[in-house]
Coordinates of C-alpha atoms in Angstrom, one line a residue:
Chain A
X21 CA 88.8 104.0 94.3
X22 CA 87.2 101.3 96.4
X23 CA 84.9 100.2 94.1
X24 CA 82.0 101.0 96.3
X25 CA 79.7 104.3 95.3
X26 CA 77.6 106.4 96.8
X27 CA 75.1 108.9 95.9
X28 CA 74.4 112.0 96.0
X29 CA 77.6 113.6 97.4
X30 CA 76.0 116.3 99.2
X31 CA 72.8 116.9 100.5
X32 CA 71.5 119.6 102.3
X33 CA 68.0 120.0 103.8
X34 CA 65.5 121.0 106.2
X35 CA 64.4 119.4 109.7
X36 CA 61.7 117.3 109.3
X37 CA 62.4 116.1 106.1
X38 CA 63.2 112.7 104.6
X39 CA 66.1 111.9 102.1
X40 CA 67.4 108.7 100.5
X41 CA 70.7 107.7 100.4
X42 CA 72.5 105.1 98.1
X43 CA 74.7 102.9 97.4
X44 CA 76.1 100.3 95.2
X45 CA 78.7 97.3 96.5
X46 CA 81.5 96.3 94.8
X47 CA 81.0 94.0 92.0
X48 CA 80.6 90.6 94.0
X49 CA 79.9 91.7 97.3
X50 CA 77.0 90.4 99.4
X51 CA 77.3 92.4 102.6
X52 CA 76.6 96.2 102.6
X53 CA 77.1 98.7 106.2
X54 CA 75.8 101.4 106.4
X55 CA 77.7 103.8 109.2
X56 CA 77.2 107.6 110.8
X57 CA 80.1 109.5 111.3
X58 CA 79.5 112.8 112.9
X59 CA 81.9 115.5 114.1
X60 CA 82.1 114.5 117.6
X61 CA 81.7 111.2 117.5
X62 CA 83.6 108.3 115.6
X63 CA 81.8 106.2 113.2
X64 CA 78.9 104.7 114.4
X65 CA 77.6 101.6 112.9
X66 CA 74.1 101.6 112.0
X67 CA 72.9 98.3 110.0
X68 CA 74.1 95.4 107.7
X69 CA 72.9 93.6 105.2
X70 CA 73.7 90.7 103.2
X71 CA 71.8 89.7 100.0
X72 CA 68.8 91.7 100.8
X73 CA 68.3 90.3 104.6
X74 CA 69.2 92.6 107.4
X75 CA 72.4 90.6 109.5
X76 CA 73.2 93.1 112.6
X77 CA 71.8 96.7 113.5
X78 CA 73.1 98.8 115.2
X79 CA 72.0 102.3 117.1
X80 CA 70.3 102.8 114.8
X81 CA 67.0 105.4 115.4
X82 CA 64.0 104.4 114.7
X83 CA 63.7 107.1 112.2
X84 CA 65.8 105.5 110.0
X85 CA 65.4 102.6 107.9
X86 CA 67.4 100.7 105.7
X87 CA 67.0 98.0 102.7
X88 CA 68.9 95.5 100.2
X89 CA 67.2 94.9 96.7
X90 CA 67.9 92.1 94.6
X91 CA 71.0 93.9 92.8
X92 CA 72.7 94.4 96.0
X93 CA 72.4 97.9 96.3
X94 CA 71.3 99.8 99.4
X95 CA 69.4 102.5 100.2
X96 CA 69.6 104.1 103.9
X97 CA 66.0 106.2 104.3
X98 CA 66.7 109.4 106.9
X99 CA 63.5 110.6 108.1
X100 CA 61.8 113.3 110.4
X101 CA 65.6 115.2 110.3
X102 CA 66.8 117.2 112.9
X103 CA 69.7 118.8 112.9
X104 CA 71.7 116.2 115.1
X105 CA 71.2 114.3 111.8
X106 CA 73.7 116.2 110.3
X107 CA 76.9 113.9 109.3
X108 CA 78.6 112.2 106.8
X109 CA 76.6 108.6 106.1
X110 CA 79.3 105.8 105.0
X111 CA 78.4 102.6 103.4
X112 CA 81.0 99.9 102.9
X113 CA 80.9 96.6 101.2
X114 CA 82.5 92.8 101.5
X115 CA 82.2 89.4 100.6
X116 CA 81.5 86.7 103.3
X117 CA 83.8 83.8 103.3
X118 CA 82.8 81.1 105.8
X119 CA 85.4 78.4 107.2
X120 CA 84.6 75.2 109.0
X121 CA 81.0 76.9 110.3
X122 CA 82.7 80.1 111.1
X123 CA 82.9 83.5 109.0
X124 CA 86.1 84.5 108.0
X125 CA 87.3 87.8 108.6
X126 CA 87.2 89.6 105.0
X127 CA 87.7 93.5 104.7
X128 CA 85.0 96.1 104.4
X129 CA 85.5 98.7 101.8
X130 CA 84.2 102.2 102.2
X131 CA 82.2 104.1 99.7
X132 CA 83.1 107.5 99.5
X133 CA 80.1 109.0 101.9
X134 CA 77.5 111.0 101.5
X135 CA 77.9 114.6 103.5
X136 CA 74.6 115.2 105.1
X137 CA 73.4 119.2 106.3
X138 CA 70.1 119.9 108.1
X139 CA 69.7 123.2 108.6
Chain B
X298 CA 79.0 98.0 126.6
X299 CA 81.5 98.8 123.6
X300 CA 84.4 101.2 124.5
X301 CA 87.5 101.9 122.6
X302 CA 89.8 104.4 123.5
X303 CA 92.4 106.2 121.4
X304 CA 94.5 109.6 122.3
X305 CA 92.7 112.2 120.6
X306 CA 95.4 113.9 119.0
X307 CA 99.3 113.5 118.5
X308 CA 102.0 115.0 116.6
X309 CA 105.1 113.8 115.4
X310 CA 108.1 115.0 112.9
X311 CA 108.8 114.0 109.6
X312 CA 111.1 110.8 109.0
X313 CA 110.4 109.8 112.7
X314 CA 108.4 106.9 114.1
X315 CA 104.8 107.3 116.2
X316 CA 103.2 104.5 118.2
X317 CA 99.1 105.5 118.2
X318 CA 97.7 102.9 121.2
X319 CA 94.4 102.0 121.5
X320 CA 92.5 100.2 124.1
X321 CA 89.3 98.4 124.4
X322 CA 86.7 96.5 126.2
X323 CA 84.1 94.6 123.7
X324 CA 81.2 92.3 124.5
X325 CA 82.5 90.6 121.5
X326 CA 85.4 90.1 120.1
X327 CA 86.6 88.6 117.3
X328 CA 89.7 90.7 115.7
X329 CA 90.9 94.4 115.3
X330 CA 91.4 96.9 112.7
X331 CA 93.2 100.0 111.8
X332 CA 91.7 102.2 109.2
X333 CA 93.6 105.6 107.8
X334 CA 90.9 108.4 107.1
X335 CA 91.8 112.0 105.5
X336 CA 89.6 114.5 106.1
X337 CA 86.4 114.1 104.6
X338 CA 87.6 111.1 102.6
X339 CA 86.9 107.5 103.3
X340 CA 88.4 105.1 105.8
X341 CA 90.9 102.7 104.0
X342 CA 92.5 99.6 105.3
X343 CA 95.6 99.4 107.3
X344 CA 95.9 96.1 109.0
X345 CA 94.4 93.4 110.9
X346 CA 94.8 91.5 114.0
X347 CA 93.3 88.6 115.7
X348 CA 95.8 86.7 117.5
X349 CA 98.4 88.4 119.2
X350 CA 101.6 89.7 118.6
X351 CA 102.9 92.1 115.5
X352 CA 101.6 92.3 112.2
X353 CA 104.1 94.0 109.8
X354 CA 103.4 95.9 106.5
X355 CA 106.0 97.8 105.2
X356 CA 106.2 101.0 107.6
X357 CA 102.9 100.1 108.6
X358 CA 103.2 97.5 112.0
X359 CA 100.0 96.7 114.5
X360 CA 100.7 95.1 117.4
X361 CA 98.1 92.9 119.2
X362 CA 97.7 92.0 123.1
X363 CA 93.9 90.3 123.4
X364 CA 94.9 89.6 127.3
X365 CA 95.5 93.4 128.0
X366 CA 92.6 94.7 125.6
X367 CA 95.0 96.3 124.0
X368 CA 96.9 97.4 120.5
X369 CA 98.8 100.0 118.7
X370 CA 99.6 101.0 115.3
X371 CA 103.1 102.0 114.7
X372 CA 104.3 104.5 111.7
X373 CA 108.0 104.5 110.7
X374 CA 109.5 106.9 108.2
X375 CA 107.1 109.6 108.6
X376 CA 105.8 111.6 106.1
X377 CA 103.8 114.7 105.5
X378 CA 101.2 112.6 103.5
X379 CA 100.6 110.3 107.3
X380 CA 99.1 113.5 107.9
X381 CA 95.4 111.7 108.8
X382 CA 92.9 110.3 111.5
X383 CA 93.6 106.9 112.4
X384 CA 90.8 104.6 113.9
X385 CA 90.8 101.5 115.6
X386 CA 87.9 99.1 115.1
X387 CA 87.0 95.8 117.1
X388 CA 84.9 93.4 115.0
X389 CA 82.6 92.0 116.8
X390 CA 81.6 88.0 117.7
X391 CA 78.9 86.0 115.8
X392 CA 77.8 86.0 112.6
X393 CA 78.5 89.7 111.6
X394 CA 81.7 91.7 110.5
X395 CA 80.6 94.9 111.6
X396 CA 83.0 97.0 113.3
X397 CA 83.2 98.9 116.4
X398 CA 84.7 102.0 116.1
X399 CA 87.1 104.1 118.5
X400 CA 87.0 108.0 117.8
X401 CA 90.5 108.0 116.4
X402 CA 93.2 109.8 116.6
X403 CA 94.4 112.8 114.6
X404 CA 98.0 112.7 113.4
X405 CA 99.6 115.9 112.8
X406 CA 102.9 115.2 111.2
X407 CA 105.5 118.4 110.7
X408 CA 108.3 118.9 109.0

């Protein structure tokens, strides 16, 4: 268990529908990453956070939005589905350690994903 | 552009040792990660390297060559439970750790 949790497990739905997906950091962690993983790709990163302020995005479609609230979790909003949509969603979670005016490498742990199905 | 290439699959014996390379070519970067993922599960941490040379962790070693763009993962004493995708990740330069993910490679181990 990494200490980072996300909800629901599953979700299935239709195209053009939105869904919310969540998670909560490890206790202590600033950053939260939220990342696609679908079956013929790797993952995919989509967009950081740390302490409620976006830090790097990636490809991430404009249909999608993410934010940080003020007790760190995360929520990663999926909207106007298709079915290429389908995938499981990952967040994970670190601390930031900075050094002499550069960040420090610190791990990210993964949540245990949230399996996505448009139909 | 990002690209990190992995074989896509391999296979190797129980009790034997597999090398998994990876190679890459990164605007950015600023270290390199394995991560072990089961099917369906989540990615969990293997090693890290940022300067070169080899990184050991028990039968766990990663090997770094920033010159070449290139690593590997090696896996001693194989067992059934290796059995798993392994992905290399680049983080990238600045003010960010997110990582930049290869597609991994699937490890098939057999008895």
């Amino acid at each position: 268990d990494s200490g980072v949790t996300q909800t629901p497990k599953h979700l299935i739905t239709a195209t053009g529908q939105r869904v919310t997906l969540r998670c909560s950091p490890r206790s202590g962690d600033l950053s939260v990453y939220w990342y696609q993983q679908s079956l013929d790709q790797g993952l995919q990163f989509l967009i950081q956070y740390y302490n409620g302020e976006e830090r790097a995005k990636g490809n991430i479609l404009e249909r999608f939005s993410a934010q940080q609230f003020p007790d760190l979790h995360s929520e990663l909003n999926l909207s106007s589905l298709e079915l290429g949509d389908s995938a499981l969603y990952f967040c994970a979670s670190s601390v930031e350690r900075w050094e002499a005016g550069a960040l420090q490498y610190n791990e990210q742990f993964f949540g245990p994903g949230t399996r996505l199905t448009v139909l | 552009g990002q690209n990190i290439d992995q074989p896509t699959e391999m296979t190797a014996t129980e009790g034997a040792i597999v090398q998994i390379n990876c190679t890459y070519q990164t605007s950015g970067f600023n270290g390199l990660f394995w991560y072990q993922q089961h099917a369906g599960e989540a990615p969990t941490f293997l090693s890290y390297n940022v300067l070169d040379g080899l990184e050991e962790k028990g039968r766990f070693s990663s090997f770094l060559s920033r010159s070449k763009g290139y690593s590997y993962l090696l896996l001693k004493e194989l067992q059934m439970k290796d059995s798993a995708s392994y992905l290399c990740a680049v983080r990238d330069y600045g003010a960010t750790n997110k990582l930049i993910f290869g597609t991994g490679t699937l490890l098939a181990v057999q008895p």
